[in-house]
Short mmCIF file of C-alpha atoms and ligand atoms in Angstrom, two decimals:
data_model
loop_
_atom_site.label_atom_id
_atom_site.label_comp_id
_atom_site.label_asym_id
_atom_site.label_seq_id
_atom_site.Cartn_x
_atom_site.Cartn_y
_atom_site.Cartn_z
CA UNK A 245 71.00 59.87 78.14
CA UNK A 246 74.82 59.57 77.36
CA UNK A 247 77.42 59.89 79.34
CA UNK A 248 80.08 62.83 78.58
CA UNK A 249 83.95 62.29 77.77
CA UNK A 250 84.59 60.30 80.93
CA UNK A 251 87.18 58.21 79.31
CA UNK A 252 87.63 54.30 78.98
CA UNK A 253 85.38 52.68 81.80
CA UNK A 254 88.86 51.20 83.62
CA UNK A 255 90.44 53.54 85.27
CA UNK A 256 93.99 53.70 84.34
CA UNK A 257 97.20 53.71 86.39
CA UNK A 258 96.84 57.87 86.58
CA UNK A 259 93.27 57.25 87.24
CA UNK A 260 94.26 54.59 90.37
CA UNK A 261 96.99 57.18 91.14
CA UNK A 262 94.55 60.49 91.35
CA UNK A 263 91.95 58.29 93.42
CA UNK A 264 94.29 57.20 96.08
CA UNK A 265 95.14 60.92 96.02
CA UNK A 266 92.02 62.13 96.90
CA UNK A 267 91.40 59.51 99.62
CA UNK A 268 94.91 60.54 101.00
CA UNK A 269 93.59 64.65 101.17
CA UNK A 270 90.68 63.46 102.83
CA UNK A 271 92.37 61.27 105.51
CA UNK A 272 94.87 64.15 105.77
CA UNK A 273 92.39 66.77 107.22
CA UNK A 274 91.07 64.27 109.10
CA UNK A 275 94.66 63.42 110.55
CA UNK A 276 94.98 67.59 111.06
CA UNK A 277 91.80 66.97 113.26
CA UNK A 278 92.56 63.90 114.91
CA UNK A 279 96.21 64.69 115.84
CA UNK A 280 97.21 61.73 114.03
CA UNK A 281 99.88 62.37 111.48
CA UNK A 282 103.13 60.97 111.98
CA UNK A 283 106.64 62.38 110.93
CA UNK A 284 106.75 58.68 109.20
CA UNK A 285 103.84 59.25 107.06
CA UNK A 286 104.65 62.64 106.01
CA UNK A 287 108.31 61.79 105.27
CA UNK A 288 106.35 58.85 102.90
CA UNK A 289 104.17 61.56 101.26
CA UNK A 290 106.91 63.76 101.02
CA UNK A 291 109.12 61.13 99.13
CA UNK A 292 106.92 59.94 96.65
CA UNK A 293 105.50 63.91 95.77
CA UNK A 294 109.30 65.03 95.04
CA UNK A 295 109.52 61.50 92.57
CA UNK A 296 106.62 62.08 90.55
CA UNK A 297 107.83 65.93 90.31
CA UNK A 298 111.20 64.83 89.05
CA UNK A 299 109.44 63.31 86.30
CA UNK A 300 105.98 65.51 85.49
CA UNK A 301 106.08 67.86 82.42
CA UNK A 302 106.81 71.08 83.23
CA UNK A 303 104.06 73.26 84.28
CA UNK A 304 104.78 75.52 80.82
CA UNK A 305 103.99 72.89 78.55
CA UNK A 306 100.88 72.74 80.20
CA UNK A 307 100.13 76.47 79.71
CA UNK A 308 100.97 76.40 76.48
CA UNK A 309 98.67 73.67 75.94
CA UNK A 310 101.52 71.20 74.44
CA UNK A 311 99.80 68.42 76.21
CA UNK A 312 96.59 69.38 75.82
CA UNK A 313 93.44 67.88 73.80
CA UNK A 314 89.97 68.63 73.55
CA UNK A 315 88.99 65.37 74.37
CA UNK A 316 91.13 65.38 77.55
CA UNK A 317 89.19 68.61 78.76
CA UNK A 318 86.70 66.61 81.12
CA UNK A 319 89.33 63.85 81.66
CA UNK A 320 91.68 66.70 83.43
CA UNK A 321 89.21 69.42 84.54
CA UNK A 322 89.38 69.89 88.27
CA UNK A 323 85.57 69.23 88.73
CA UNK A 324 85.31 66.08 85.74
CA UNK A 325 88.95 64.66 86.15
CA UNK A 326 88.88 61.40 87.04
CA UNK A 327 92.92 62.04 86.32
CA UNK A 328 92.67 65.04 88.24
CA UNK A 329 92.74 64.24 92.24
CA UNK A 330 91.69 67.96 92.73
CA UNK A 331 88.28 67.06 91.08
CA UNK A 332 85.38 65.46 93.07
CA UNK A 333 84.93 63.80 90.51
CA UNK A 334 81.68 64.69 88.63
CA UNK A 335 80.10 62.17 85.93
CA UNK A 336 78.51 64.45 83.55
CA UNK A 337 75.60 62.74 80.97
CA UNK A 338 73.79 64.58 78.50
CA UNK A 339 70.04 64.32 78.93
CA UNK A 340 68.20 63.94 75.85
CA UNK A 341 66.90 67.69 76.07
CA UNK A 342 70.88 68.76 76.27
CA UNK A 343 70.97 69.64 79.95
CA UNK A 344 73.68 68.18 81.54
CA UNK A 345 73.21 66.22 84.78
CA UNK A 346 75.51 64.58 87.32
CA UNK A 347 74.83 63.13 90.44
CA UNK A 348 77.61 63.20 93.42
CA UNK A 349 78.40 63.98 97.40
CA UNK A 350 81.03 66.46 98.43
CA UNK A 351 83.53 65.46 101.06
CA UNK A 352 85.09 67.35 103.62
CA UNK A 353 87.97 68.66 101.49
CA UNK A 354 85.30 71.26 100.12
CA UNK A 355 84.17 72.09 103.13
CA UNK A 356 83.16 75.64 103.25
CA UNK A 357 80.85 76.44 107.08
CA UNK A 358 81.37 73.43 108.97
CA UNK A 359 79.34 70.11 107.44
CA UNK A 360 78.36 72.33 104.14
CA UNK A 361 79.82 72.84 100.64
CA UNK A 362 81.69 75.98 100.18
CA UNK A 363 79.66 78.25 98.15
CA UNK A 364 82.90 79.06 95.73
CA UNK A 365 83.38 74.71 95.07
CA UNK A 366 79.53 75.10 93.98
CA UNK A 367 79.90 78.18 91.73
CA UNK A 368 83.33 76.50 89.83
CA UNK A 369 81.18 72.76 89.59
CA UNK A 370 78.22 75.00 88.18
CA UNK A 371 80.52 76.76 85.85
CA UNK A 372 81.71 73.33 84.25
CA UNK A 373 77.50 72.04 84.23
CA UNK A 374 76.49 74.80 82.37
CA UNK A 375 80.24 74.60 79.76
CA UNK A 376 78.97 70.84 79.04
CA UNK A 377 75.66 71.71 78.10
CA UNK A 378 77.11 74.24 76.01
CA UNK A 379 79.42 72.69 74.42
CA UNK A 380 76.61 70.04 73.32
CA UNK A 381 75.04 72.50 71.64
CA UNK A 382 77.77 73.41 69.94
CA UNK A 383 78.54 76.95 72.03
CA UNK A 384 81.83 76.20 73.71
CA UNK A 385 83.18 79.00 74.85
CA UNK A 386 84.72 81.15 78.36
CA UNK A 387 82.50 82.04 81.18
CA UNK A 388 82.08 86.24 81.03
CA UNK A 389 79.85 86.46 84.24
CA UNK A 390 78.29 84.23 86.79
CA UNK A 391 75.58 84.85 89.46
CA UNK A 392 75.19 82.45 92.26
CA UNK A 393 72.15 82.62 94.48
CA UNK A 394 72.80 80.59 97.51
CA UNK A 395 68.95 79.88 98.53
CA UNK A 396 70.09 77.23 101.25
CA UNK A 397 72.82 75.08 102.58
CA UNK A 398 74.52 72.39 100.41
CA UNK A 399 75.51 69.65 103.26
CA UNK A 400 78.86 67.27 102.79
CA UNK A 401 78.35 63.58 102.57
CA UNK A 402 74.99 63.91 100.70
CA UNK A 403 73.82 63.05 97.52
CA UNK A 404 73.59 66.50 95.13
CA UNK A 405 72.00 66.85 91.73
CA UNK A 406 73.70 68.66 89.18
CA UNK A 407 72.32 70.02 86.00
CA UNK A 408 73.48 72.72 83.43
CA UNK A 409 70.79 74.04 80.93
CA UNK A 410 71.63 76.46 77.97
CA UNK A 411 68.85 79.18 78.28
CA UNK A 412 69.47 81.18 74.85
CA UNK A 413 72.01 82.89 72.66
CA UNK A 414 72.32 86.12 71.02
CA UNK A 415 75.53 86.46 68.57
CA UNK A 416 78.35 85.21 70.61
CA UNK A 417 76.96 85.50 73.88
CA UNK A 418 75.23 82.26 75.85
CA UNK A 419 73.01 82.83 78.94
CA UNK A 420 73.16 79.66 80.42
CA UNK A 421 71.91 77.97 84.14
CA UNK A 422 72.88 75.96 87.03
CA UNK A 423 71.51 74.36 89.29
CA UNK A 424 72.36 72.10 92.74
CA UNK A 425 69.58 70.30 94.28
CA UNK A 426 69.28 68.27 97.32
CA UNK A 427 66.17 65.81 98.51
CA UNK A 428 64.33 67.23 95.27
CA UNK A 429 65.31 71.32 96.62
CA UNK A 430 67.17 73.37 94.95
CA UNK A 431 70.03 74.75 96.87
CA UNK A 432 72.24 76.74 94.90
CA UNK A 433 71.14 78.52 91.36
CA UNK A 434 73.71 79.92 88.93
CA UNK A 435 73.18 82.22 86.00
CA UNK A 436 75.91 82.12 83.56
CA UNK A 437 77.02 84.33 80.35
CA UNK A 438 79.48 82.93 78.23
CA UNK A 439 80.84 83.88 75.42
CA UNK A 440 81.29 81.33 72.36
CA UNK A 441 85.65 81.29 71.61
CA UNK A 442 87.59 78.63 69.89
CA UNK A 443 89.44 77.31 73.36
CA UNK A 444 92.73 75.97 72.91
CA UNK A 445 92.31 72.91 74.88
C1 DCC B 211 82.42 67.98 76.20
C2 DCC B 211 83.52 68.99 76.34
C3 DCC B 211 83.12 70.07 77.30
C4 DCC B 211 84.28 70.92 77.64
C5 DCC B 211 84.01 71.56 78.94
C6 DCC B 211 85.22 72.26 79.42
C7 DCC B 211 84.87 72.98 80.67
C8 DCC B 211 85.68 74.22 80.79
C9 DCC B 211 84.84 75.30 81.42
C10 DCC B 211 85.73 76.44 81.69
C11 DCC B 211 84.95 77.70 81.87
C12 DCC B 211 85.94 78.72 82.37
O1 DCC B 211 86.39 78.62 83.47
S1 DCC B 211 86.43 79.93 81.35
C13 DCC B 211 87.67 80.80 82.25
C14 DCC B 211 87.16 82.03 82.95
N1 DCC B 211 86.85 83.05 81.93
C15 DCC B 211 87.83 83.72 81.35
O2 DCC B 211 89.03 83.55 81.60
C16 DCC B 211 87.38 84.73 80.31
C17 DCC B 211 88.30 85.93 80.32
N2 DCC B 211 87.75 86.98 79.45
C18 DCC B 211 87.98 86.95 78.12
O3 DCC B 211 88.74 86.11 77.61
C19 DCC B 211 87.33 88.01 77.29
O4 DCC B 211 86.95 89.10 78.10
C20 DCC B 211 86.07 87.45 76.57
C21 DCC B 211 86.45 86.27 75.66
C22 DCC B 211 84.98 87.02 77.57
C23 DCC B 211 85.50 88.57 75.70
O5 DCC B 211 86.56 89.12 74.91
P1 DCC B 211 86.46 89.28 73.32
O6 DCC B 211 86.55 87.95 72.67
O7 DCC B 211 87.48 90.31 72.94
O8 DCC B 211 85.04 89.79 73.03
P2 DCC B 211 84.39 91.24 73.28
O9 DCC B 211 84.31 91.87 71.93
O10 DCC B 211 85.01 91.96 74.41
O11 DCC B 211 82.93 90.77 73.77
C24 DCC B 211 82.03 90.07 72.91
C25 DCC B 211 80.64 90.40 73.36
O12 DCC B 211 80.46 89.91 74.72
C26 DCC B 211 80.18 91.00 75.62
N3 DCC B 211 80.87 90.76 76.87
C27 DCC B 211 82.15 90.41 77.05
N4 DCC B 211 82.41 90.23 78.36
C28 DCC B 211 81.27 90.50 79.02
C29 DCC B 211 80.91 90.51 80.40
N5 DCC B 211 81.75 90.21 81.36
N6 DCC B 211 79.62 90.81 80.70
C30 DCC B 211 78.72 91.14 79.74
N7 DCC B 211 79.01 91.13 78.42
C31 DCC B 211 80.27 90.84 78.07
C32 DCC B 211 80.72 92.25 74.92
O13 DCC B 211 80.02 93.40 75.35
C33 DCC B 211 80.41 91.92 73.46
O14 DCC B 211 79.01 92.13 73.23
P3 DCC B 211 78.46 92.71 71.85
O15 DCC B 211 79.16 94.01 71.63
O16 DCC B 211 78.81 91.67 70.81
O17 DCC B 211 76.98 92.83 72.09
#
């Protein structure tokens, strides 16, 4: 089993940065909750968000894909991204039969009903098990359809299996599937078409 694109092994200062981040979202909707934000601690928040902007790339160059690389794709992706503090983030590693697994829990900032997943987080981390499996065999391309069946509730704070299989191929279309599992059940199952295109990453 290998583990996918997840970059160095020591997180970097973005890394660091996009970590903190995340613990920061969580503790906020807990503050929200709790009644426990302070003016002070906004203010902080506030400060340091309008420094970094002064200095980030402009949001063009990153539609254009000026600063973007192939090998960055999992490093960024807002499931993968250990530089991304929107991602959870997953740890994809190819299993020797090309599925893709990853192992994680959600917390509450992907809270859907109250204490579960929300089924739309579980169809976009699905989306991105089933791309790396693809990819590994060598059928990267865009998602065209995806059907989730939600067979039972995915709970926050628990430990969730992740795999992406590639099922078959005809021309430039991929059927691919998804799958979440918790305590050995599966809990969410995703059927995926994509269809193979050089992506400008
Ligand atoms: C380690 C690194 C990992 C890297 C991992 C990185 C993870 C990234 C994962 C990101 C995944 C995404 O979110 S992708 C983003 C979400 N998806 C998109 O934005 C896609 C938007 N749609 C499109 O761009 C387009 O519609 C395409 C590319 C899907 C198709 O356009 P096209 O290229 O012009 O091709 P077209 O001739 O229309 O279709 C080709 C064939 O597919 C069929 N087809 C097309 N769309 C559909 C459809 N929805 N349902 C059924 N069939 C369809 C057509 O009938 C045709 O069949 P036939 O006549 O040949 O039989």
């Amino acid at each position: 089993m290998n583990e996918v694109d997840s970059g160095s092994g020591t997180p970097d200062a973005v890394e660091v940065a996009a970590d903190a981040v995340r613990r920061l979202t969580a503790a906020i909707l807990e503050s929200r909750v709790r009644g426990v934000a302070t003016p002070d601690v906004s203010e902080k928040i506030s400060v340091l968000a309008d420094r970094l902007e002064a200095v980030a790339a402009h949001p063009r160059e990153c539609v254009t894909g000026k600063i973007g690389t192939h090998e960055g794709a999992l490093q960024r992706s807002p499931v993968s991204g250990p530089k991304n503090p929107v991602a959870i983030p997953l740890r994809f590693e190819q299993c020797d039969d090309g599925s893709s697994l990853a192992h994680t829990e959600f917390p509450r900032q992907y809270q859907g009903p109250p204490g579960l997943v929300h089924g739309g987080v579980s169809g976009l981390v699905l989306d991105v098990a089933m791309a790396v499996a693809n990819s590994a065999a060598g059928r990267a391309g865009v998602t065209a359809e995806m059907t989730l069946r939600y067979l039972r509730p995915t709970p926050l704070y628990t430990e969730v299996t992740v795999r992406g299989r590639h099922v078959r191929v005809e021309g430039r279309k991929t059927w691919s599937q998804g799958t979440l599992e918790v305590d050995g059940e599966t809990t969410v199952v995703c059927d995926g078409l994509f269809i193979t295109k050089e992506l400008a990453l």
